[in-house]
Amino acid sequence: MTTLQTYEIHGDVALITIDSPPVNALGYDVRKAIVDGFEKAAGDSGVNAIVLTCKGRTFFAGADIREFGTTQKSPVLPEVISTIESSPKLTIAAMHGTPLGGGLETALACHYRIALPTTRVGLPEVHLGLLPGAGGTQKLPRLTSVEAALDIITSGRQVKSEEALSLGILDKVCSSEDLVKEALGYANDLVADNAPRVLVRERNDKLAEHKGSAEIFNTFRSKNARRFRGFLAKENITKAIQAAVELPFEEGLMRERELFMELMESRASAAQRHVFFAERETIKIPDIPKTTPVRAIDSVGIVGAGTMGGGIAMNFLSAGIPVTMLEQKQEALDHGISVIQKNYQRSVKSGRMSEAALESCMSLITPSLDYADFSTVDLVIEAVFETMEIKKAVFSSLDAVVKDGCILASNTSYLDINEIATSTSRPQDVIGLHFFSPANIMPLLEVVRGEKSDLEVINTGMRLAKTIRKTPVLSRVGWGFIANRVMKFRSLQADSLVLQGINPETIDKVIYDYGFAMGPIAMKDLVGLDVIGRGSTELTVDSELVSMDRLGQKKNGGYYDYDENRQRTLSPIAMDLIKEVAAKKGVKQITADEDEILARLLYPVINEGAKVLDEGIALRSSDIDIACIKGYNWPVYQGGPMFWANTVGLDNVLNKLREFEQQYGDAFTPSPYLEKLVAEGKEF
Ligand code: 3H9
């Protein structure tokens, strides 16, 4: 018996408790400990029931993802499950925290399930590009319904206790916080009542109505076709649930296994598993020990109530943190606050927020026209016009009024935080907090560390991200920081390809087929061509379109024309303009197939990522992946640019860049760091 398991007897109930921090993942030791416990209880004639529970923050949060891709030692999870299912005693899972994936599948092997009211169960394997591979796809529809199982497993969402009870996943929700006491009491009651041993695998009642008809699955597929695009796991989950309906349990299980193994070997799952760990890695900063203090952020000031300031404010309001919003003019302030209200109202309308929550968020805003109102706040974020002089003036005004220890943050996208910090007497308290538009929605927060930023201030910025439900990525100071800088190279190539005669529609299609929601040209039309080209005097297709008052989707169309349903067709006017601009600039026309176009668009992003790493702007290549995924919706199943580059082969990327450099010049000159990695046979 291992030390991570305790076995106690309470009357005629055996209580098996597993304690394997942080999340009781079902690695080899844990699996062995469960089997040991159940075997012991099976041989114990005084035991009539077994309660399986966990210590720490959660009941098993799933299989141990770190073991994936290695040969797993017996007992593997299906063996654990079959040990539980074949137990001669009555079995009860007592759950708290987040019983997920293999954790919930373990619970589904028990006869009964009880949980705390705060418990959230789920089968989130889809987020790892997988499906529940230990019976989840066969059992959940048997317990709930085919509809519910399709929804829960393809979304991977966490289901709160109350809903789980109503769906039949749980049999009982505790009325107190004492899970073990209630579970033991429940076990006693079940034994006393001679309760039946309910094995989910034997239930077929919920499946009967769909047997012999694929209708529910076909409708589900076509309804979600766009959202599921590129996600093989979602298709395989649908197939596995269909197998649950059509096949006897054991055969369904075998089908589930086949579909699981197909996913496990897929590049998409490898990418999504990379992203799972990469997301959790960003917070780890080598020179900031775990013990570094975090400053309390209980109130926030925001300078600027424009689109960015308003979006940033919403993150804090939604987290229950009061915000003082400053503007120069009452009119601008009123407008900014009314936009926040409208955004929240939209959420209320769509049912994502209650009217009461809206009221409570709005009540946390204090409008202000006076810097002095920032005297007590813990953090100020500046979101004003992107010029150095204005930013410095704002920071110097802040310096004059804020209390000692207040963190001063700039939301600048491109400017030098070190220079901004010189306008204050406290550069140690200055950092960048770079949000991505729309700031209330995009999950990336780049935390920019200045030369003089205090470690405590950086740490606070990184931790704050979790409070406002963002993923932080640390960046050093440098033009565009990480995401904007590397992604700029895709835009430059998109413009260049257009001028070289590649159809804009083809460029958009190539990027869409790669997995982005939208191509770069359609994206320009969405953002607004006037916004994109602001301040530039260069002759470009964008500037020519703007001079014709074609601003994109918002006015007269741009590269595309739009009908009343926002369906787009390539604009003949734009096509003529492209030819004119290309002729004026003397751009040589080319042809290129889709692979070539993809490489032209995305290899420069990888190359710039290599430079960002070489310059120490990003800590690690996986941080660049996360910045692109969370800031630019880089398709998660490609793993981000740097992970993708590894799968393409860095030597292939390098050779292609060299070829492009020969044909098209400096824009493709390979980073010396990339060359070095290839020479050493290494990866990012
Ligand atoms: C599965 O079950 C397949 C089966 O169907 C079939 C098998 C045959 N494994 O997120 P946190 C680590 S697939 C290994 O910061 P939180 C995590 O890396 C699995 N490690 O905490 C981190 O480590 P570190 C299905 C894991 O409180 C630490 O735990 N299950 C695992 O914000 C803390 O994590 C899932 O997909 C794991 N399964 O959130 C659940 N889970 O400190 C995945 C966590 O070194 N997990 N770690 O960085 C989660 O969603 C969240 O971790 C959870 C806690 C909600 C549990």
CSV table of C-alpha atoms and ligand atoms in Angstrom, one decimal, residues 22-23 25 57 61-66 68 77 98 100-102 105 124-125 128 131-134 158 257 260 276-277 280 284 466, ligand 1:
chain,number,residue,atom,x,y,z
A,22,PRO,CA,-1.9,19.2,-6.5
A,23,VAL,CA,-5.0,17.8,-8.1
A,25,ALA,CA,-4.3,13.3,-11.1
A,57,ARG,CA,-8.3,20.8,-3.5
A,61,ALA,CA,-9.0,16.0,-11.8
A,62,GLY,CA,-8.4,13.4,-14.5
A,63,ALA,CA,-5.7,11.2,-16.0
A,64,ASP,CA,-2.1,12.4,-15.4
A,65,ILE,CA,-1.5,14.3,-18.6
A,66,ARG,CA,2.2,14.1,-18.1
A,68,PHE,CA,0.5,10.8,-22.1
A,77,LEU,CA,-7.3,3.5,-15.9
A,98,THR,CA,-13.4,19.5,-10.0
A,100,LEU,CA,-12.8,16.0,-14.4
A,101,GLY,CA,-12.1,13.6,-17.2
A,102,GLY,CA,-10.8,10.3,-15.9
A,105,GLU,CA,-15.0,8.4,-15.2
A,124,PRO,CA,-12.9,18.3,-20.6
A,125,GLU,CA,-10.7,16.0,-22.7
A,128,LEU,CA,-6.6,18.4,-25.0
A,131,LEU,CA,-12.1,12.3,-25.8
A,132,PRO,CA,-12.9,10.6,-22.5
A,133,GLY,CA,-11.1,7.3,-23.1
A,134,ALA,CA,-12.2,5.4,-20.0
A,158,GLN,CA,-17.8,22.1,-16.1
A,257,ARG,CA,-10.8,3.3,-27.4
A,260,PHE,CA,-9.3,7.9,-28.4
A,276,PHE,CA,-2.3,23.2,-21.6
A,277,PHE,CA,1.1,23.2,-20.0
A,280,ARG,CA,0.4,27.3,-16.8
A,284,LYS,CA,6.8,31.0,-13.8
A,466,LYS,CA,-5.9,35.5,-12.9
B,1,3H9,C1,-8.2,12.3,-19.1
B,1,3H9,O1,-8.6,12.2,-18.0
B,1,3H9,C2,-8.2,11.2,-20.1
B,1,3H9,C3,-9.1,10.0,-19.7
B,1,3H9,O2,-10.4,10.3,-20.1
B,1,3H9,C4,-8.8,8.7,-20.4
B,1,3H9,C5,-7.5,8.1,-20.0
B,1,3H9,C6,-7.3,6.7,-20.5
B,1,3H9,N1,-2.5,15.9,-15.1
B,1,3H9,O3,-4.6,24.4,-13.6
B,1,3H9,P1,-3.9,24.6,-12.3
B,1,3H9,C7,-1.3,20.3,-12.8
B,1,3H9,S1,-7.4,13.7,-19.7
B,1,3H9,C8,-1.3,16.4,-14.7
B,1,3H9,O4,-2.9,25.7,-12.2
B,1,3H9,P2,-6.3,25.3,-10.9
B,1,3H9,C9,-1.1,21.6,-13.6
B,1,3H9,O5,-0.2,21.4,-14.7
B,1,3H9,C10,-7.4,14.8,-18.3
B,1,3H9,N2,-1.1,17.6,-14.1
B,1,3H9,O6,-4.8,24.7,-11.0
B,1,3H9,C11,-0.4,22.5,-12.5
B,1,3H9,O7,0.9,22.1,-12.3
B,1,3H9,P3,2.0,23.2,-12.0
B,1,3H9,C12,-8.8,15.4,-18.1
B,1,3H9,C13,-2.2,18.3,-13.9
B,1,3H9,O8,-6.7,25.1,-9.5
B,1,3H9,C14,-1.2,22.1,-11.2
B,1,3H9,O9,-1.7,20.8,-11.5
B,1,3H9,N3,-8.7,16.4,-17.1
B,1,3H9,C15,-3.5,17.9,-14.3
B,1,3H9,O10,-6.4,26.6,-11.6
B,1,3H9,C16,-2.3,23.0,-10.9
B,1,3H9,O11,-3.2,23.2,-12.0
B,1,3H9,C17,-8.4,17.7,-17.4
B,1,3H9,O12,-8.2,18.0,-18.5
B,1,3H9,C18,-3.6,16.6,-14.9
B,1,3H9,N4,-4.8,16.1,-15.3
B,1,3H9,O13,-7.2,24.3,-11.8
B,1,3H9,C19,-8.3,18.6,-16.2
B,1,3H9,N5,-4.4,18.8,-14.0
B,1,3H9,O14,1.6,23.8,-10.7
B,1,3H9,C20,-7.1,19.5,-16.4
B,1,3H9,C21,-3.7,19.8,-13.4
B,1,3H9,O15,3.3,22.4,-12.0
B,1,3H9,N6,-6.9,20.4,-15.2
B,1,3H9,N7,-2.4,19.5,-13.4
B,1,3H9,O16,1.9,24.2,-13.1
B,1,3H9,C22,-7.6,21.5,-15.0
B,1,3H9,O17,-8.5,21.8,-15.8
B,1,3H9,C23,-7.2,22.4,-13.9
B,1,3H9,O18,-5.8,22.0,-13.5
B,1,3H9,C24,-8.1,22.2,-12.6
B,1,3H9,C25,-7.4,23.0,-11.4
B,1,3H9,C26,-9.4,22.7,-12.9
B,1,3H9,C27,-8.1,20.8,-12.2
